Short mmCIF file of C-alpha atoms in Angstrom, two decimals:
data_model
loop_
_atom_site.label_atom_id
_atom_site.label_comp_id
_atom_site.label_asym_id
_atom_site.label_seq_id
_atom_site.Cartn_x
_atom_site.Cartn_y
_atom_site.Cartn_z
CA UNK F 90 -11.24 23.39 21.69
CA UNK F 91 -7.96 22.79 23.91
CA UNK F 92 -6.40 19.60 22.75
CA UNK F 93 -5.08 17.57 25.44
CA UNK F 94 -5.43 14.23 24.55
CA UNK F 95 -4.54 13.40 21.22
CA UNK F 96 -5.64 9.45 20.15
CA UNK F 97 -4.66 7.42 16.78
CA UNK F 98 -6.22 4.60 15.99
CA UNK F 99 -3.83 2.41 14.03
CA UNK F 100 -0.74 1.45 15.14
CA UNK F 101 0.26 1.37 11.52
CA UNK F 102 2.98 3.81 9.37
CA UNK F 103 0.34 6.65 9.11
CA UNK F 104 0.06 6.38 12.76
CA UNK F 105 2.87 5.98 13.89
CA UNK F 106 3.91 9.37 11.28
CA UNK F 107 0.80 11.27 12.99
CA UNK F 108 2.27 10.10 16.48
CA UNK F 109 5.98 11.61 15.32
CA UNK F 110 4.06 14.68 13.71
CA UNK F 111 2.66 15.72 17.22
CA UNK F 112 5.65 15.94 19.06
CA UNK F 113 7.30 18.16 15.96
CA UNK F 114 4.91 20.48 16.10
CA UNK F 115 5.44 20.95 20.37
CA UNK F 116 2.20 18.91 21.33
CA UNK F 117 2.64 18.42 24.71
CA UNK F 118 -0.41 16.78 26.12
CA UNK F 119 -0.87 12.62 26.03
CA UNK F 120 -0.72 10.61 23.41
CA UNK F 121 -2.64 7.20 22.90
CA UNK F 122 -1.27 4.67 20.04
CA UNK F 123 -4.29 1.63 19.77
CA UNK F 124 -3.31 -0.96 17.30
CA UNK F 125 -5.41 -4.44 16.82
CA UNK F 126 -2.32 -6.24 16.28
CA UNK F 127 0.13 -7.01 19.21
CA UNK F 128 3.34 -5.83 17.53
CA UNK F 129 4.88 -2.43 17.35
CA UNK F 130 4.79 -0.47 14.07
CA UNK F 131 6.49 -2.28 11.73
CA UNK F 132 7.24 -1.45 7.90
CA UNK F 133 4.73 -3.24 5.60
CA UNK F 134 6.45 -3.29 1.74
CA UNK F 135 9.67 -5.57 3.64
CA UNK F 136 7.15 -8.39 4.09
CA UNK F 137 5.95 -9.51 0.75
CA UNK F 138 9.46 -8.79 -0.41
CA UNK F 139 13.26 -8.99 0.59
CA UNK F 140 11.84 -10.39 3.66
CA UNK F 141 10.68 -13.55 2.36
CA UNK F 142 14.07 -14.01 0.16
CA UNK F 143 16.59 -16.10 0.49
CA UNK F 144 19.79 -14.94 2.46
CA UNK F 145 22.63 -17.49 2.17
CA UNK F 146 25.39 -15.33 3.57
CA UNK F 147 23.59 -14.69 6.97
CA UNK F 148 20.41 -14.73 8.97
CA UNK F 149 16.70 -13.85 7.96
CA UNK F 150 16.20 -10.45 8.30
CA UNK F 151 14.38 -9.09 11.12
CA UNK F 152 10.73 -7.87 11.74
CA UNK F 153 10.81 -4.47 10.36
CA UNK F 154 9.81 -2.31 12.93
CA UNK F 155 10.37 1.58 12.88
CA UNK F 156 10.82 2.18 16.81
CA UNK F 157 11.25 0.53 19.80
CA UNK F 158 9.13 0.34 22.78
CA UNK F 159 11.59 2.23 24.53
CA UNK F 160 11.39 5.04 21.99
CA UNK F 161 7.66 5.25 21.49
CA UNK F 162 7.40 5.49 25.69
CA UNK F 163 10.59 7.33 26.57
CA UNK F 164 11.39 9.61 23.51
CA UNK F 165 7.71 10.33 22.32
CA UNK F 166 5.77 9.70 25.33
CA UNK F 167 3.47 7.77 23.76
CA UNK F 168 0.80 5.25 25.45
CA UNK F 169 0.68 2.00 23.74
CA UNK F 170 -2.52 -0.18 23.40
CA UNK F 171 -1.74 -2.93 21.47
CA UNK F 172 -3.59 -6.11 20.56
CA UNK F 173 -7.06 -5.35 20.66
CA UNK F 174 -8.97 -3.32 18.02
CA UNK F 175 -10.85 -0.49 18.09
CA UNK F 176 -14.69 -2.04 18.43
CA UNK F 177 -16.52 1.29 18.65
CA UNK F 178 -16.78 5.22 18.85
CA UNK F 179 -18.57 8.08 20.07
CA UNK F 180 -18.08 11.44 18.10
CA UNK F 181 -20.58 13.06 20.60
CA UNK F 182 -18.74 12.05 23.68
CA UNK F 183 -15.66 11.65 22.47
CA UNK F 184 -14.80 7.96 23.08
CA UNK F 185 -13.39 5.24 21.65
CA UNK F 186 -14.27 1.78 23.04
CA UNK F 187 -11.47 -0.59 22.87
CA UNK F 188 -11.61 -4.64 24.23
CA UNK F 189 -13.22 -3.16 28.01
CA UNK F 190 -11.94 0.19 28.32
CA UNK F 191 -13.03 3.77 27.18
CA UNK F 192 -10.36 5.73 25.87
CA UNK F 193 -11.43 9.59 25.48
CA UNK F 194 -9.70 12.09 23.07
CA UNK F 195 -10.02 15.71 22.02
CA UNK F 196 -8.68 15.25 18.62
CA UNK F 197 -8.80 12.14 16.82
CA UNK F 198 -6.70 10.78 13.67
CA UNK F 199 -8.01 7.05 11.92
CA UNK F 200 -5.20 5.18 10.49
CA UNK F 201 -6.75 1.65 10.47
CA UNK F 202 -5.72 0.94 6.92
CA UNK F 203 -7.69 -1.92 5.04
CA UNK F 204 -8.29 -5.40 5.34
CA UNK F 205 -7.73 -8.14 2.93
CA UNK F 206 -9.99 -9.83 1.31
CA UNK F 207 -10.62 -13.81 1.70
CA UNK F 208 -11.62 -16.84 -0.23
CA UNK F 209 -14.74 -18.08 1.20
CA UNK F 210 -14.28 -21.75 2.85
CA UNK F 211 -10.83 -21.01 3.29
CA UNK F 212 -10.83 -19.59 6.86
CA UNK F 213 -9.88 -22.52 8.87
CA UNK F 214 -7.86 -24.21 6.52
CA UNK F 215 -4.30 -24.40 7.33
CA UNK F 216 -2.18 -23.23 4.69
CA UNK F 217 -3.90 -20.59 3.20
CA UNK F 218 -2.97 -16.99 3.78
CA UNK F 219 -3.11 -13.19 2.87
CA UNK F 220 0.23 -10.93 3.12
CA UNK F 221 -0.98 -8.00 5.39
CA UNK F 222 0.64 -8.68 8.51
CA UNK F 223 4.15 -9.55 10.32
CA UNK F 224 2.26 -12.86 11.37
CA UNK F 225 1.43 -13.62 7.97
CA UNK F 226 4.72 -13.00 6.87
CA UNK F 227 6.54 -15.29 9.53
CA UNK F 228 4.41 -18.05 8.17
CA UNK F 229 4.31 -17.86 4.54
CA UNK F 230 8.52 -17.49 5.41
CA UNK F 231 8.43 -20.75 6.80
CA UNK F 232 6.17 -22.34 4.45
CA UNK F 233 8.45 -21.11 1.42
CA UNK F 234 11.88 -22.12 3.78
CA UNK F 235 10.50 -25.10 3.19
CA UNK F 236 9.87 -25.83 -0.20
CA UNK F 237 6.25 -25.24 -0.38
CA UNK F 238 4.59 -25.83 -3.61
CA UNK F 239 2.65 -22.59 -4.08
CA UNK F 240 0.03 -20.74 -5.92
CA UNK F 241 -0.93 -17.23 -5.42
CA UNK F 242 -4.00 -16.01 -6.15
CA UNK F 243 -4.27 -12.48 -7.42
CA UNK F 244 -1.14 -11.57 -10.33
CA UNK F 245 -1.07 -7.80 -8.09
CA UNK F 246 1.80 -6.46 -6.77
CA UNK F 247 2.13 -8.41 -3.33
CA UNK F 248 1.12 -11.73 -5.39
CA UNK F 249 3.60 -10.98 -8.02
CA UNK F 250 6.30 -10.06 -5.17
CA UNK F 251 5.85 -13.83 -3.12
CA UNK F 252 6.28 -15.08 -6.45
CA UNK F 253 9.40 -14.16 -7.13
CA UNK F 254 10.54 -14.51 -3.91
CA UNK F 255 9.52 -18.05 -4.43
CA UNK F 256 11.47 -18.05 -7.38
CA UNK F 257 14.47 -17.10 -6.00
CA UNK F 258 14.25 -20.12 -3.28
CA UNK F 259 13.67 -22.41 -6.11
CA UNK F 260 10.29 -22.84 -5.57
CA UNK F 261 7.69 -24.20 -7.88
CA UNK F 262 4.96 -21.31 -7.71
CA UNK F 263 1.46 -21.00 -9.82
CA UNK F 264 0.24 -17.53 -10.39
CA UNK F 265 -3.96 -17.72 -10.92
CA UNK F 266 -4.99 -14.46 -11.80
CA UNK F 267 -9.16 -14.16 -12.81
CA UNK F 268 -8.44 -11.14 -14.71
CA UNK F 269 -7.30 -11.59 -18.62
CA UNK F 270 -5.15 -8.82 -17.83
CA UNK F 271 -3.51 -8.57 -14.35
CA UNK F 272 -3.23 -5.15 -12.83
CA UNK F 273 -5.87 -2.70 -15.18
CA UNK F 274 -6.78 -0.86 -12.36
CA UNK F 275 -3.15 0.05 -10.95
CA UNK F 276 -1.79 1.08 -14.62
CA UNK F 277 -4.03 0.40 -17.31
CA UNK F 278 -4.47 -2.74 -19.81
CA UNK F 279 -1.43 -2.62 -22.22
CA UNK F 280 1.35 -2.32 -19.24
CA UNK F 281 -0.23 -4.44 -17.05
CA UNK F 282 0.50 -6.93 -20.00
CA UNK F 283 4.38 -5.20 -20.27
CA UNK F 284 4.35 -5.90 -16.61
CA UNK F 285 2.76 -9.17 -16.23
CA UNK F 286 5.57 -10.65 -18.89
CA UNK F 287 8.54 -10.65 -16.15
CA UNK F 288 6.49 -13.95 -14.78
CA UNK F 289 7.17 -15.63 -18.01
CA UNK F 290 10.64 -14.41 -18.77
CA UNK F 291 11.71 -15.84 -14.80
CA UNK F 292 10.26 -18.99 -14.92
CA UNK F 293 6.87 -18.51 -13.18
CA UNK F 294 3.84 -19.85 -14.50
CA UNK F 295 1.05 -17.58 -14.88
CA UNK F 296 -2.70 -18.36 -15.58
CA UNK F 297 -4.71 -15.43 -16.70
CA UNK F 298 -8.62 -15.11 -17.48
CA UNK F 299 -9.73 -17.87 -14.99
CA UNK F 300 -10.72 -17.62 -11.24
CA UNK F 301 -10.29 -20.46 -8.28
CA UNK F 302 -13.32 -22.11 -7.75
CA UNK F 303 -12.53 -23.93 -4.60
CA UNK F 304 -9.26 -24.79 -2.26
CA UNK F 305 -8.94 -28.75 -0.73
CA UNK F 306 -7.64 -29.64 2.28
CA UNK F 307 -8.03 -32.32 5.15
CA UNK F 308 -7.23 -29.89 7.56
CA UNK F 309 -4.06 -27.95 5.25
CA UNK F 310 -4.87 -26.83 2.18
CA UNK F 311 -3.78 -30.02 -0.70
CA UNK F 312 -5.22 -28.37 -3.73
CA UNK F 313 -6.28 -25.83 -5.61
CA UNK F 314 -9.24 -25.83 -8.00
CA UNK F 315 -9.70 -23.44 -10.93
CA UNK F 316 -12.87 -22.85 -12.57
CA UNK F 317 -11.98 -24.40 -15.83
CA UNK F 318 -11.85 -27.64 -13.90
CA UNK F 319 -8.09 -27.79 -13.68
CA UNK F 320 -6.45 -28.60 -10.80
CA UNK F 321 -2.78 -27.53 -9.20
CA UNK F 322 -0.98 -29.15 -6.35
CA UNK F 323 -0.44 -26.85 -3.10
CA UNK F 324 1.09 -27.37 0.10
CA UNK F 325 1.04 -22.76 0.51
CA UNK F 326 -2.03 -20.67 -1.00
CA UNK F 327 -1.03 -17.21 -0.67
CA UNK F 328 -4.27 -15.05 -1.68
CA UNK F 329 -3.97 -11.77 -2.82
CA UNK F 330 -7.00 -10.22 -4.34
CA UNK F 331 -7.33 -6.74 -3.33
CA UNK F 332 -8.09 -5.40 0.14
CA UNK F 333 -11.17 -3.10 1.61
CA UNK F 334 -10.72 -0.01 4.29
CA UNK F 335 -11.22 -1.54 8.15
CA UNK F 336 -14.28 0.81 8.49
CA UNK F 337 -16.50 -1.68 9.95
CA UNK F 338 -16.01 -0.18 13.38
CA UNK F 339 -17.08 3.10 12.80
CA UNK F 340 -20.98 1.60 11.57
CA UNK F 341 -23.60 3.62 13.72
CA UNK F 342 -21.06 6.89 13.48
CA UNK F 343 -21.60 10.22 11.51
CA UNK F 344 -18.64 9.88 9.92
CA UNK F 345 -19.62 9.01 6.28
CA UNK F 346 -18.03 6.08 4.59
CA UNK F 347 -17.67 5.27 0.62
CA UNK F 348 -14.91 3.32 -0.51
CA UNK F 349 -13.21 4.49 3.10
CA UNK F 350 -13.53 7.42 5.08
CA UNK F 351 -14.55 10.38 2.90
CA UNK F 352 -12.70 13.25 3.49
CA UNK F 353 -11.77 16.95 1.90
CA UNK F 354 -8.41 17.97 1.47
CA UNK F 355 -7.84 18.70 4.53
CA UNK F 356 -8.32 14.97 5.66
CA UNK F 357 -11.14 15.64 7.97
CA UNK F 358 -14.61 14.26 8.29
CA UNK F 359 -16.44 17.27 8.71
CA UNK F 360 -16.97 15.16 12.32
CA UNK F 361 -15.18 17.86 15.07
CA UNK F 362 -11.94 16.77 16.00
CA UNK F 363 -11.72 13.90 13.70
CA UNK F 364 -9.40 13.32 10.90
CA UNK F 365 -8.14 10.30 8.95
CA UNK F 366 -4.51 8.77 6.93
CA UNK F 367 -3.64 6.12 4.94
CA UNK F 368 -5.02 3.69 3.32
CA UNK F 369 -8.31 4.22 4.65
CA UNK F 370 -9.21 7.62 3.62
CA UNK F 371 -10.87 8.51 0.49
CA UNK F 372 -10.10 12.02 0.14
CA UNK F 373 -9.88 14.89 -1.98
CA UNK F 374 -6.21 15.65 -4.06
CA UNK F 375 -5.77 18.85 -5.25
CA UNK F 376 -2.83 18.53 -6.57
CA UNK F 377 -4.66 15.24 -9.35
CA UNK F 378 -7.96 17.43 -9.10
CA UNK F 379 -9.65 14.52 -8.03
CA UNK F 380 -10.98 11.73 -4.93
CA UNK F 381 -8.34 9.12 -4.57
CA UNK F 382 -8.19 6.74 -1.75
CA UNK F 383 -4.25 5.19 -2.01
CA UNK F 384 -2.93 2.12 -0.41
CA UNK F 385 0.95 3.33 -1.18
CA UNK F 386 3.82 3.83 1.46
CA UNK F 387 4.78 7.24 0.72
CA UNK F 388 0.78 8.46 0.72
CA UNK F 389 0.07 6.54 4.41
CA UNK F 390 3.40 8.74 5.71
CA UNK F 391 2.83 12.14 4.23
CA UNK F 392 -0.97 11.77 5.22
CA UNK F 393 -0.51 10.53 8.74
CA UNK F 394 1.72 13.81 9.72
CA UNK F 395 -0.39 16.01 7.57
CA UNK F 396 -3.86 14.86 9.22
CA UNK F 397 -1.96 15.02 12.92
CA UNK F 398 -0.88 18.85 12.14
CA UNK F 399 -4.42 19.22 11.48
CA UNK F 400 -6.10 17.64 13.74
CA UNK F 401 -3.95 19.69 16.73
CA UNK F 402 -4.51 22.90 14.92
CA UNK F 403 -8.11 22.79 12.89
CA UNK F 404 -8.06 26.90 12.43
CA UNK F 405 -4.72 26.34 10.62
CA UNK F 406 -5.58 23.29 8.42
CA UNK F 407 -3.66 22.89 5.35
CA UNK F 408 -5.21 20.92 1.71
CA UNK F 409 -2.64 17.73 1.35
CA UNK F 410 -2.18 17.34 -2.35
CA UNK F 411 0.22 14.79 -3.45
CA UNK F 412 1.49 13.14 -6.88
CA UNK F 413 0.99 9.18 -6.08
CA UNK F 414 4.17 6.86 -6.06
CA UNK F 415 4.27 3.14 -5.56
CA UNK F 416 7.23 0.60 -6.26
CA UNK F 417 7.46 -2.67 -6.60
CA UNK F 418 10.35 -5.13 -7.27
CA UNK F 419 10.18 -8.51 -9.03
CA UNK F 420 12.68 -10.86 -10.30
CA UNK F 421 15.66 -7.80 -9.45
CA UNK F 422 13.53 -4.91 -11.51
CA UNK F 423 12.28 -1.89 -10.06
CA UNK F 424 8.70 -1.01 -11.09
CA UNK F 425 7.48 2.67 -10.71
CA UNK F 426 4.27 4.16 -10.94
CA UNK F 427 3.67 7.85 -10.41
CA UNK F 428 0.64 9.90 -11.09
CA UNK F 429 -2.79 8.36 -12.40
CA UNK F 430 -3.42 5.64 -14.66
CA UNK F 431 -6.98 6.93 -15.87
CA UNK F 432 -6.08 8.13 -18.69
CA UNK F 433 -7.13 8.86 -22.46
CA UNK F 434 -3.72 7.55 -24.30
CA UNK F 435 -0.23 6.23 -23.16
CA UNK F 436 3.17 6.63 -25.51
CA UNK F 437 6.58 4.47 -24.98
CA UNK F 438 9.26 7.53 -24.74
CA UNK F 439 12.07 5.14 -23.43
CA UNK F 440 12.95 1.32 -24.75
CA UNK F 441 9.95 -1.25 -25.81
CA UNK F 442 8.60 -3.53 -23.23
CA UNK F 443 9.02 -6.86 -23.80
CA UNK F 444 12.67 -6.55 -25.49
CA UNK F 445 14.42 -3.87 -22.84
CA UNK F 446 15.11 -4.02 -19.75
CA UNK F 447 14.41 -0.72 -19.20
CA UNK F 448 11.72 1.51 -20.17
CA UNK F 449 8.90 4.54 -19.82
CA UNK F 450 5.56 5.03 -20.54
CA UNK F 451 3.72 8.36 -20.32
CA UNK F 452 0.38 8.95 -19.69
CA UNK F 453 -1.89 11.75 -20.85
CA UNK F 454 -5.29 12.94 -19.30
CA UNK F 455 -6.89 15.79 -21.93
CA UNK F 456 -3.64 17.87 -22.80
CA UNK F 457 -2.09 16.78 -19.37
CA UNK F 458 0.71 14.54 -18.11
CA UNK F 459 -1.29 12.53 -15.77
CA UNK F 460 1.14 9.55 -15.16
CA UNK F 461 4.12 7.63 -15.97
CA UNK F 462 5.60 4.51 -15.58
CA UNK F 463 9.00 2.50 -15.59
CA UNK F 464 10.70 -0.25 -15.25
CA UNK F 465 14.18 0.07 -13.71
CA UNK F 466 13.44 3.48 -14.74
CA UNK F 467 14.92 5.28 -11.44
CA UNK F 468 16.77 7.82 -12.31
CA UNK F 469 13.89 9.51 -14.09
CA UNK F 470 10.46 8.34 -12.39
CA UNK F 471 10.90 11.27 -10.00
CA UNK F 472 11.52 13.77 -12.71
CA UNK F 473 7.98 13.40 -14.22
CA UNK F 474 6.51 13.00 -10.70
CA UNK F 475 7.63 16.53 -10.41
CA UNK F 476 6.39 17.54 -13.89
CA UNK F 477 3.31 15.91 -12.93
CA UNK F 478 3.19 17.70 -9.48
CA UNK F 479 3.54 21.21 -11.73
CA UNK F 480 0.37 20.21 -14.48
CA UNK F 481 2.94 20.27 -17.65
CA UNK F 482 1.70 19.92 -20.88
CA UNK F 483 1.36 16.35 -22.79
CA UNK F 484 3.33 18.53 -25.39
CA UNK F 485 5.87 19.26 -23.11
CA UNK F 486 5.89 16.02 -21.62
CA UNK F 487 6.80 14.33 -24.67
CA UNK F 488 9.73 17.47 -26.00
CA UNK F 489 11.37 16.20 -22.12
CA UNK F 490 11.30 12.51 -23.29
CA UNK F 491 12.60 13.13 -26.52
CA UNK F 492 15.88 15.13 -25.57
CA UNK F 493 16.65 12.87 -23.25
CA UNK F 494 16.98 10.54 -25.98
CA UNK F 495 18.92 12.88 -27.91
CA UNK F 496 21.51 13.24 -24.96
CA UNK F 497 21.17 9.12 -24.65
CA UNK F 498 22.17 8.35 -28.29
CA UNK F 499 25.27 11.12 -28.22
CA UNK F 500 26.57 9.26 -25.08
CA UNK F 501 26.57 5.91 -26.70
#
């Protein structure tokens, strides 16, 4: 089929990368950018970090968008619809309801991303918000700006981020996390521990094993209640307990949904014409030999311009196989993840958590390097993500750590 109208939903990074991907490739034909938000694509790791820090020597820094209007309209050519989300959509006819109007496209690339998730109750109590979006972000600003007594809920990445930003403004901030370890899932039980001990060492308090059984509030929230009956003074709730793919728009579709949008490695839905990026697609890696759906920067920009080149030119489809990198930065460390954390052991190659600033741990899946990860480790996270990337041995893996510790100890 002749593509002439090429639609993303998603006015998010892995759209706006599919939208850029188009034009490299010589697409010609119109382009239609829907978003549910009102703003313009705007850079989402900023907002739960430098962008809620303090900046004595000058102004707040901006919203971080990535174009301007001018640029998406003059230099792309690209129609935005902004402010109203996708409700609905017709894989037979082609059609994607949005607020009143019918928007038809030939090929089709979903980049809605997720959702968070909420506290029940909480939803009209002032006060109380998730980090997903610009607005969010203005707020909790403000809220911090001013002194806010805080507790996050949820010791994740984006928690753990506000919190030191908090930190930094002098802040008194509470971190409930219901977990008795905080981050298992993102890199296993032992480092999230590592991890979790940069609250302590900065100041931060840090309640593990217990969950929130209520927030109070005449109107903003006051308090926050924890199961174990305890209760912690809040004039900010920031909750951040995980997030779910915005698939709820697609219900009634063909397009099968588990844990997101399944896909193969080619990032389509076996639905003509239809292909998916970023946080929202579960799909097939052949490069970790497994289903992975990622909520990472880097993943949402490689597969927004990997499922546009696809979608445009289906005969030609390429497999998008990636090694998965996040960051995160709390209290002035780096944290880097690469690779998978299901794994069958880990191994310390570089310093010991808990006493050096800086160290890395492997991971090994059967006799593979599956993952590794480091704290202010940047000068040799990428390294393994390339070993990674190539399947090298566990053995192997562990002969690399060691001479670089040879070559460390001769240049001390």
């Amino acid at each position: 089929m002749v593509v002439n109208t090429f639609v993303v939903v998603g006015a998010s990074l892995a759209g706006l990368r599919a939208v850029e991907a188009a034009r490299k490739v010589g697409f010609e034909g119109k382009i239609i950018l829907i978003g549910a938000e009102r703003h313009l694509p705007y850079d989402r790791p900023p907002l739960s970090k430098e962008f809620l820090e303090p900046h004595e020597e000058g102004p707040q820094i901006e919203a971080p968008y990535f174009r301007t209007e001018e640029m998406l309209r003059d230099e792309l050519g690209v129609e935005l619809v902004l402010g109203s989300p996708a409700t609905s959509l017709d894989t037979e006819r082609r059609i994607i309801r949005v607020g009143e109007r019918d928007i038809g496209y030939d090929a089709l690339v979903i980049a809605t991303g997720s959702i968070p998730r909420l506290l029940p109750g909480t939803e009209t109590l002032g006060g109380v918000y998730s980090l997903r979006t610009l607005d969010d972000a203005l707020s909790v600003r403000d809220a911090l700006t001013a002194g806010a007594r805080t507790v996050i809920i949820g010791a994740g990445f984006i928690g753990s981020e506000v919190a030191s930003g908090a930190k930094k403004r002098g802040v008194d901030v509470t971190v409930v996390e219901a977990q008795p370890t905080p981050l298992v899932r993102a890199i296993g039980t032992a480092m999230g521990d590592a991890i979790a001990s940069l609250h302590e060492k900065n100041g931060t308090t840090l309640r593990c094993g217990v969950g929130v059984d209520r927030i109070e509030g005449e109107g903003s929230v006051e308090r926050v209640v924890l199961a174990d009956g305890s209760v912690i003074d809040a004039d900010l709730v920031v909750v951040g307990i995980g997030v779910d793919p915005a698939v709820q728009w697609l219900e009634g579709t063909p397009i099968r949904v588990d844990n997101g949008i399944v896909c193969d490695e080619n990032l389509w839905t076996g639905v003509p014409g239809v292909y998916a990026a970023g946080d929202v697609v579960n799909w097939m890696n052949p490069t970790m030999d497994q289903r992975q759906r990622m909520e990472n920067w880097t993943a949402a920009a490689e597969q927004g311009a990997a499922a546009a080149r696809n979608a445009l030119d289906p005969v030609h489809s390429k497999p998008y196989g990636t090694v998965p990198y996040f960051w995160s930065d709390w209290y002035g460390s780096r944290i880097q993840f690469v690779g998978s954390a299901d794994a069958d052991e880990f191994a310390i190659v570089e310093g010991e958590p808990g006493t050096s600033d800086r160290w890395v741990a492997l991971y090994r899946r059967g006799e593979r390097l599956i993952g590794a990860l480091s704290l202010n480790g940047q000068t040799v996270i990428m390294k393994y993500r390339v070993k990674i990337s190539k399947g090298i041995s566990w053995k192997d893996a562990l002969e690399f750590a060691e001479e670089r510790r040879a070559k460390a100890a001769v240049a001390r």
